[in-house]
PDB file of C-alpha atoms in Angstrom:
ATOM      1  CA  GLU A  21      -5.806  -8.941  10.206  1.00 67.00           C
ATOM      2  CA  THR A  22      -8.155  -6.778   8.168  1.00 72.00           C
ATOM      3  CA  GLY A  23     -11.517  -7.964   6.869  1.00 89.00           C
ATOM      4  CA  VAL A  24     -10.307  -7.746   3.267  1.00 95.00           C
ATOM      5  CA  THR A  25     -10.006 -11.063   1.465  1.00 95.00           C
ATOM      6  CA  GLN A  26      -8.451 -11.892  -1.890  1.00 97.00           C
ATOM      7  CA  SER A  27      -8.537 -14.928  -4.131  1.00 96.00           C
ATOM      8  CA  PRO A  28      -6.711 -16.857  -5.301  1.00 97.00           C
ATOM      9  CA  THR A  29      -3.628 -16.756  -3.086  1.00 96.00           C
ATOM     10  CA  HIS A  30      -1.258 -17.866  -5.812  1.00 96.00           C
ATOM     11  CA  LEU A  31      -1.645 -18.151  -9.559  1.00 96.00           C
ATOM     12  CA  ILE A  32       0.597 -19.251 -12.419  1.00 98.00           C
ATOM     13  CA  LYS A  33      -0.263 -18.164 -15.944  1.00 98.00           C
ATOM     14  CA  THR A  34       1.384 -18.275 -19.351  1.00 98.00           C
ATOM     15  CA  ARG A  35       2.329 -15.183 -21.323  1.00 98.00           C
ATOM     16  CA  GLY A  36      -0.613 -14.038 -23.475  1.00 98.00           C
ATOM     17  CA  GLN A  37      -3.275 -15.486 -21.191  1.00 98.00           C
ATOM     18  CA  GLN A  38      -5.886 -13.549 -19.246  1.00 98.00           C
ATOM     19  CA  VAL A  39      -6.371 -13.521 -15.458  1.00 98.00           C
ATOM     20  CA  THR A  40      -9.076 -12.390 -13.030  1.00 98.00           C
ATOM     21  CA  LEU A  41      -8.292 -11.602  -9.410  1.00 98.00           C
ATOM     22  CA  ARG A  42     -10.983 -11.083  -6.788  1.00 98.00           C
ATOM     23  CA  CYS A  43     -11.323  -8.972  -3.675  1.00 97.00           C
ATOM     24  CA  SER A  44     -13.944  -8.655  -0.958  1.00 95.00           C
ATOM     25  CA  SER A  45     -13.812  -5.374   0.901  1.00 92.00           C
ATOM     26  CA  GLN A  46     -14.076  -4.822   4.617  1.00 89.00           C
ATOM     27  CA  SER A  47     -17.584  -4.330   6.004  1.00 86.00           C
ATOM     28  CA  GLY A  48     -18.653  -0.688   5.799  1.00 85.00           C
ATOM     29  CA  HIS A  49     -16.113   0.185   3.111  1.00 88.00           C
ATOM     30  CA  ASN A  50     -17.330   1.396  -0.283  1.00 88.00           C
ATOM     31  CA  THR A  51     -14.049   2.101  -2.081  1.00 91.00           C
ATOM     32  CA  VAL A  52     -11.613  -0.467  -3.448  1.00 94.00           C
ATOM     33  CA  SER A  53      -8.106   0.209  -4.747  1.00 95.00           C
ATOM     34  CA  TRP A  54      -5.766  -2.176  -6.527  1.00 97.00           C
ATOM     35  CA  TYR A  55      -1.980  -2.085  -6.357  1.00 97.00           C
ATOM     36  CA  GLN A  56       0.803  -3.995  -8.083  1.00 97.00           C
ATOM     37  CA  GLN A  57       3.919  -4.749  -6.046  1.00 96.00           C
ATOM     38  CA  ALA A  58       6.977  -6.080  -7.830  1.00 95.00           C
ATOM     39  CA  LEU A  59       9.541  -7.964  -5.792  1.00 92.00           C
ATOM     40  CA  GLY A  60      11.567  -5.634  -3.588  1.00 90.00           C
ATOM     41  CA  GLN A  61       9.558  -2.532  -4.467  1.00 93.00           C
ATOM     42  CA  GLY A  62       6.705  -0.532  -3.017  1.00 94.00           C
ATOM     43  CA  PRO A  63       3.123  -0.957  -4.221  1.00 95.00           C
ATOM     44  CA  GLN A  64       2.134   0.900  -7.394  1.00 95.00           C
ATOM     45  CA  PHE A  65      -1.425   2.188  -7.725  1.00 94.00           C
ATOM     46  CA  ILE A  66      -3.383   0.578 -10.574  1.00 96.00           C
ATOM     47  CA  PHE A  67      -6.879   2.037 -10.112  1.00 94.00           C
ATOM     48  CA  GLN A  68      -9.652   2.715  -7.621  1.00 93.00           C
ATOM     49  CA  TYR A  69     -13.365   1.965  -7.743  1.00 93.00           C
ATOM     50  CA  TYR A  70     -16.100   3.893  -5.950  1.00 90.00           C
ATOM     51  CA  ARG A  71     -19.803   3.310  -6.437  1.00 88.00           C
ATOM     52  CA  GLU A  72     -19.049   0.785  -9.175  1.00 91.00           C
ATOM     53  CA  GLU A  73     -17.128   3.278 -11.303  1.00 92.00           C
ATOM     54  CA  GLU A  74     -13.419   3.797 -11.868  1.00 91.00           C
ATOM     55  CA  ASN A  75     -12.397   6.753  -9.727  1.00 88.00           C
ATOM     56  CA  GLY A  76      -8.730   7.234 -10.476  1.00 88.00           C
ATOM     57  CA  ARG A  77      -6.103   5.324 -12.411  1.00 91.00           C
ATOM     58  CA  GLY A  78      -2.343   4.985 -12.238  1.00 91.00           C
ATOM     59  CA  ASN A  79       0.105   4.542 -15.077  1.00 92.00           C
ATOM     60  CA  PHE A  80      -1.103   1.145 -16.267  1.00 96.00           C
ATOM     61  CA  PRO A  81      -2.183   0.173 -19.807  1.00 97.00           C
ATOM     62  CA  PRO A  82      -5.827  -0.507 -20.747  1.00 97.00           C
ATOM     63  CA  ARG A  83      -5.283  -4.271 -20.604  1.00 98.00           C
ATOM     64  CA  PHE A  84      -5.586  -3.782 -16.849  1.00 98.00           C
ATOM     65  CA  SER A  85      -9.294  -3.368 -16.144  1.00 97.00           C
ATOM     66  CA  GLY A  86     -11.597  -3.774 -13.198  1.00 96.00           C
ATOM     67  CA  LEU A  87     -15.094  -4.001 -11.858  1.00 96.00           C
ATOM     68  CA  GLN A  88     -16.821  -3.189  -8.616  1.00 95.00           C
ATOM     69  CA  PHE A  89     -20.063  -4.895  -7.685  1.00 93.00           C
ATOM     70  CA  PRO A  90     -23.051  -3.586  -5.682  1.00 92.00           C
ATOM     71  CA  ASN A  91     -21.726  -5.329  -2.567  1.00 89.00           C
ATOM     72  CA  TYR A  92     -18.448  -3.368  -3.061  1.00 90.00           C
ATOM     73  CA  SER A  93     -16.408  -6.445  -3.927  1.00 93.00           C
ATOM     74  CA  SER A  94     -14.120  -6.029  -6.896  1.00 96.00           C
ATOM     75  CA  GLU A  95     -12.278  -7.800  -9.693  1.00 98.00           C
ATOM     76  CA  LEU A  96      -9.018  -6.991 -11.424  1.00 98.00           C
ATOM     77  CA  ASN A  97      -8.672  -8.336 -14.954  1.00 98.00           C
ATOM     78  CA  VAL A  98      -5.424  -8.429 -16.882  1.00 98.00           C
ATOM     79  CA  ASN A  99      -5.412  -9.382 -20.559  1.00 97.00           C
ATOM     80  CA  ALA A 100      -2.505 -10.448 -22.751  1.00 98.00           C
ATOM     81  CA  LEU A 101      -0.270 -11.217 -19.777  1.00 98.00           C
ATOM     82  CA  GLU A 102       3.395 -10.264 -20.017  1.00 98.00           C
ATOM     83  CA  LEU A 103       6.311 -11.591 -18.011  1.00 98.00           C
ATOM     84  CA  ASP A 104       6.623  -8.213 -16.233  1.00 97.00           C
ATOM     85  CA  ASP A 105       3.104  -8.645 -14.875  1.00 98.00           C
ATOM     86  CA  SER A 106       4.532 -11.143 -12.384  1.00 98.00           C
ATOM     87  CA  ALA A 107       3.974  -9.478  -9.015  1.00 97.00           C
ATOM     88  CA  LEU A 108       1.964  -9.403  -5.815  1.00 97.00           C
ATOM     89  CA  TYR A 109      -1.447  -7.826  -6.472  1.00 98.00           C
ATOM     90  CA  LEU A 110      -2.906  -6.086  -3.465  1.00 97.00           C
ATOM     91  CA  CYS A 111      -6.458  -4.978  -2.931  1.00 96.00           C
ATOM     92  CA  ALA A 112      -7.287  -2.313  -0.362  1.00 94.00           C
ATOM     93  CA  SER A 113     -10.639  -1.053   0.832  1.00 92.00           C
ATOM     94  CA  SER A 114     -11.518   2.247   2.429  1.00 88.00           C
ATOM     95  CA  ARG A 115     -14.512   4.405   3.201  1.00 84.00           C
ATOM     96  CA  ALA A 116     -15.186   7.528   1.190  1.00 76.00           C
ATOM     97  CA  GLY A 117     -14.960  10.737   3.172  1.00 71.00           C
ATOM     98  CA  THR A 118     -12.344   9.433   5.591  1.00 71.00           C
ATOM     99  CA  ASN A 119      -8.620  10.064   5.554  1.00 71.00           C
ATOM    100  CA  ASN A 120      -8.046   7.509   2.803  1.00 75.00           C
ATOM    101  CA  GLU A 121      -6.645   5.081   5.345  1.00 84.00           C
ATOM    102  CA  GLN A 122      -6.639   1.812   3.462  1.00 89.00           C
ATOM    103  CA  TYR A 123      -7.077  -1.732   4.681  1.00 92.00           C
ATOM    104  CA  PHE A 124      -5.161  -4.259   2.633  1.00 94.00           C
ATOM    105  CA  GLY A 125      -5.875  -7.860   1.818  1.00 95.00           C
ATOM    106  CA  PRO A 126      -3.143 -10.517   1.877  1.00 95.00           C
ATOM    107  CA  GLY A 127      -2.553 -10.249  -1.871  1.00 96.00           C
ATOM    108  CA  THR A 128      -2.495 -12.584  -4.846  1.00 97.00           C
ATOM    109  CA  ARG A 129       0.929 -13.724  -6.059  1.00 97.00           C
ATOM    110  CA  LEU A 130       0.811 -13.903  -9.869  1.00 98.00           C
ATOM    111  CA  THR A 131       3.600 -15.606 -11.782  1.00 98.00           C
ATOM    112  CA  VAL A 132       3.666 -15.314 -15.575  1.00 98.00           C
ATOM    113  CA  THR A 133       5.871 -17.820 -17.392  1.00 97.00           C
TER     114      THR A 133
ATOM    115  CA  SER B  20       6.826   6.091 -10.501  1.00 44.00           C
ATOM    116  CA  GLN B  21       7.018   6.399  -6.719  1.00 50.00           C
ATOM    117  CA  GLN B  22       6.726   9.726  -4.968  1.00 57.00           C
ATOM    118  CA  GLY B  23       8.199   8.677  -1.674  1.00 66.00           C
ATOM    119  CA  GLU B  24      11.738   7.571  -1.105  1.00 83.00           C
ATOM    120  CA  GLU B  25      12.654   5.789   2.089  1.00 87.00           C
ATOM    121  CA  ASP B  26      16.040   5.945   3.677  1.00 89.00           C
ATOM    122  CA  PRO B  27      17.768   3.696   4.509  1.00 94.00           C
ATOM    123  CA  GLN B  28      16.718   0.916   2.152  1.00 93.00           C
ATOM    124  CA  ALA B  29      17.763  -1.633   4.754  1.00 95.00           C
ATOM    125  CA  LEU B  30      18.414  -1.419   8.486  1.00 96.00           C
ATOM    126  CA  SER B  31      19.723  -4.054  10.878  1.00 97.00           C
ATOM    127  CA  ILE B  32      19.637  -3.443  14.640  1.00 97.00           C
ATOM    128  CA  GLN B  33      19.708  -5.358  17.913  1.00 97.00           C
ATOM    129  CA  GLU B  34      16.594  -5.967  19.957  1.00 97.00           C
ATOM    130  CA  GLY B  35      15.998  -3.095  22.349  1.00 97.00           C
ATOM    131  CA  GLU B  36      17.554  -0.470  20.104  1.00 97.00           C
ATOM    132  CA  ASN B  37      15.592   2.272  18.371  1.00 98.00           C
ATOM    133  CA  ALA B  38      14.981   2.214  14.608  1.00 97.00           C
ATOM    134  CA  THR B  39      14.556   5.382  12.577  1.00 97.00           C
ATOM    135  CA  MET B  40      13.331   5.415   9.000  1.00 97.00           C
ATOM    136  CA  ASN B  41      13.016   8.486   6.816  1.00 96.00           C
ATOM    137  CA  CYS B  42      10.732   9.297   3.905  1.00 95.00           C
ATOM    138  CA  SER B  43      10.909  12.114   1.388  1.00 95.00           C
ATOM    139  CA  TYR B  44       8.210  13.061  -1.092  1.00 93.00           C
ATOM    140  CA  LYS B  45       7.802  15.500  -3.943  1.00 89.00           C
ATOM    141  CA  THR B  46       4.337  17.061  -4.097  1.00 85.00           C
ATOM    142  CA  SER B  47       1.975  18.628  -1.573  1.00 86.00           C
ATOM    143  CA  ILE B  48      -0.030  16.211   0.511  1.00 89.00           C
ATOM    144  CA  ASN B  49      -3.174  15.931   2.581  1.00 89.00           C
ATOM    145  CA  ASN B  50      -1.674  13.322   4.847  1.00 91.00           C
ATOM    146  CA  LEU B  51       1.157  10.838   5.072  1.00 94.00           C
ATOM    147  CA  GLN B  52       0.732   7.275   6.245  1.00 94.00           C
ATOM    148  CA  TRP B  53       3.108   4.544   7.337  1.00 96.00           C
ATOM    149  CA  TYR B  54       2.470   0.885   6.613  1.00 96.00           C
ATOM    150  CA  ARG B  55       4.200  -2.323   7.589  1.00 97.00           C
ATOM    151  CA  GLN B  56       4.516  -5.465   5.473  1.00 96.00           C
ATOM    152  CA  ASN B  57       5.661  -8.860   6.695  1.00 93.00           C
ATOM    153  CA  SER B  58       7.440 -10.991   4.136  1.00 85.00           C
ATOM    154  CA  GLY B  59       5.406 -10.408   0.967  1.00 73.00           C
ATOM    155  CA  ARG B  60       2.024 -10.340   2.659  1.00 85.00           C
ATOM    156  CA  GLY B  61      -0.573  -7.578   2.846  1.00 88.00           C
ATOM    157  CA  LEU B  62       0.215  -4.155   4.268  1.00 93.00           C
ATOM    158  CA  VAL B  63      -0.897  -3.130   7.735  1.00 94.00           C
ATOM    159  CA  HIS B  64      -1.695   0.500   8.473  1.00 93.00           C
ATOM    160  CA  LEU B  65       0.441   1.840  11.347  1.00 96.00           C
ATOM    161  CA  ILE B  66      -0.150   5.539  11.691  1.00 95.00           C
ATOM    162  CA  LEU B  67      -1.444   8.572   9.786  1.00 94.00           C
ATOM    163  CA  ILE B  68      -0.253  12.142  10.173  1.00 95.00           C
ATOM    164  CA  ARG B  69      -2.111  15.047   8.620  1.00 93.00           C
ATOM    165  CA  SER B  70      -0.355  17.848   6.790  1.00 93.00           C
ATOM    166  CA  ASN B  71      -1.104  20.305   9.618  1.00 94.00           C
ATOM    167  CA  GLU B  72       0.430  18.025  12.259  1.00 96.00           C
ATOM    168  CA  ARG B  73       4.109  17.895  13.115  1.00 97.00           C
ATOM    169  CA  GLU B  74       4.347  14.862  15.386  1.00 98.00           C
ATOM    170  CA  LYS B  75       2.221  11.911  16.338  1.00 97.00           C
ATOM    171  CA  HIS B  76       2.643   8.970  18.701  1.00 97.00           C
ATOM    172  CA  SER B  77       1.118   5.513  18.807  1.00 96.00           C
ATOM    173  CA  GLY B  78       2.535   3.082  21.337  1.00 97.00           C
ATOM    174  CA  ARG B  79       6.202   2.584  20.488  1.00 97.00           C
ATOM    175  CA  LEU B  80       5.834   4.519  17.228  1.00 98.00           C
ATOM    176  CA  ARG B  81       6.626   8.179  16.762  1.00 98.00           C
ATOM    177  CA  VAL B  82       6.106   9.936  13.445  1.00 98.00           C
ATOM    178  CA  THR B  83       7.229  13.408  12.511  1.00 98.00           C
ATOM    179  CA  LEU B  84       6.304  15.439   9.455  1.00 98.00           C
ATOM    180  CA  ASP B  85       8.098  18.457   8.019  1.00 97.00           C
ATOM    181  CA  THR B  86       6.053  19.771   5.098  1.00 95.00           C
ATOM    182  CA  SER B  87       8.599  22.511   4.358  1.00 95.00           C
ATOM    183  CA  LYS B  88      11.217  19.833   3.689  1.00 95.00           C
ATOM    184  CA  LYS B  89       8.672  17.341   2.337  1.00 95.00           C
ATOM    185  CA  SER B  90       9.945  14.683   4.677  1.00 96.00           C
ATOM    186  CA  SER B  91       8.766  12.392   7.439  1.00 97.00           C
ATOM    187  CA  SER B  92      10.390  10.016   9.868  1.00 98.00           C
ATOM    188  CA  LEU B  93       9.188   6.919  11.684  1.00 98.00           C
ATOM    189  CA  LEU B  94      10.824   6.007  14.976  1.00 98.00           C
ATOM    190  CA  ILE B  95      10.275   2.611  16.556  1.00 98.00           C
ATOM    191  CA  THR B  96      11.499   2.587  20.137  1.00 98.00           C
ATOM    192  CA  ALA B  97      12.691  -0.449  22.084  1.00 98.00           C
ATOM    193  CA  SER B  98      12.543  -2.660  19.002  1.00 97.00           C
ATOM    194  CA  ARG B  99      11.594  -6.326  19.170  1.00 97.00           C
ATOM    195  CA  ALA B 100      12.380  -9.243  16.874  1.00 96.00           C
ATOM    196  CA  ALA B 101       8.697  -9.195  15.876  1.00 96.00           C
ATOM    197  CA  ASP B 102       9.219  -5.705  14.390  1.00 97.00           C
ATOM    198  CA  THR B 103      11.239  -7.301  11.568  1.00 97.00           C
ATOM    199  CA  ALA B 104       9.370  -6.292   8.405  1.00 97.00           C
ATOM    200  CA  SER B 105       9.359  -3.800   5.541  1.00 96.00           C
ATOM    201  CA  TYR B 106       8.052  -0.330   6.311  1.00 97.00           C
ATOM    202  CA  PHE B 107       6.544   1.961   3.685  1.00 96.00           C
ATOM    203  CA  CYS B 108       5.493   5.570   3.714  1.00 96.00           C
ATOM    204  CA  ALA B 109       2.548   6.536   1.538  1.00 94.00           C
ATOM    205  CA  THR B 110       1.309   9.992   0.627  1.00 93.00           C
ATOM    206  CA  ASP B 111      -2.302  10.992   0.066  1.00 88.00           C
ATOM    207  CA  PRO B 112      -2.431  13.999  -2.229  1.00 81.00           C
ATOM    208  CA  SER B 113      -6.000  15.127  -1.629  1.00 62.00           C
ATOM    209  CA  LEU B 114      -9.028  15.225   0.627  1.00 54.00           C
ATOM    210  CA  GLY B 115     -11.586  12.427   0.738  1.00 47.00           C
ATOM    211  CA  ALA B 116     -11.858   9.365  -1.408  1.00 44.00           C
ATOM    212  CA  GLY B 117     -11.073   8.991  -5.062  1.00 52.00           C
ATOM    213  CA  ASN B 118      -7.337   9.250  -4.988  1.00 65.00           C
ATOM    214  CA  MET B 119      -4.430   6.932  -4.811  1.00 81.00           C
ATOM    215  CA  LEU B 120      -1.819   6.467  -2.165  1.00 89.00           C
ATOM    216  CA  THR B 121       1.690   6.819  -3.553  1.00 91.00           C
ATOM    217  CA  PHE B 122       4.162   4.512  -1.845  1.00 93.00           C
ATOM    218  CA  GLY B 123       7.892   4.723  -1.461  1.00 92.00           C
ATOM    219  CA  GLY B 124      10.272   1.843  -2.013  1.00 92.00           C
ATOM    220  CA  GLY B 125      10.335   0.822   1.625  1.00 95.00           C
ATOM    221  CA  THR B 126      12.856   0.219   4.387  1.00 96.00           C
ATOM    222  CA  ARG B 127      13.599  -3.400   5.219  1.00 96.00           C
ATOM    223  CA  LEU B 128      14.128  -3.611   8.977  1.00 97.00           C
ATOM    224  CA  MET B 129      15.758  -6.581  10.641  1.00 97.00           C
ATOM    225  CA  VAL B 130      15.773  -6.754  14.427  1.00 97.00           C
ATOM    226  CA  LYS B 131      18.178  -9.339  15.774  1.00 96.00           C
ATOM    227  CA  PRO B 132      17.289 -11.069  19.046  1.00 92.00           C
TER     228      PRO B 132
END
């Protein structure tokens, strides 16, 4: 197992609500990336944070936002939840200047009803 | 959208047989990585091959890369029931941090005891 942790493990929300997912990166890693994985598909890149700033973003609307803290942990916030937001949300940490090899957490399973 | 496409989408073999999975991608890359995912959990990094490498080995894993054809293959030799999982290729388009990994749709491997 990697040293990346995510919370909560599972979450059920209602359409229109807001959700915050949390991630603690592996020791020594300063970059955090978030991915959305729908059932039966590969992970889709949401965004990456480096030195507390967004450092790349995938094709996701602005209601997906994030933060990175001085200790390199991170949050993913999703506003105005839609049914299609139901997915496994994966956090991955890495160290800048390396080969972008990423260490994934176990994920948060979000269900929107 | 996903850059990589894995082939086959699903593979079922007997224990002891070899499993080969293929990945194709569309744009130039810095490196290509293979990840494994057990049953909706986090991804585990298996192996990374740089764009200037053609073949790499790690234990029972062998990866090849053909940048002229924009394709890669992952071979698992002498498969075990514990190898049952989904396998994803992911491409890194640039050097250093600050960029996303683009994942394919995955190959679901089942190894029967």
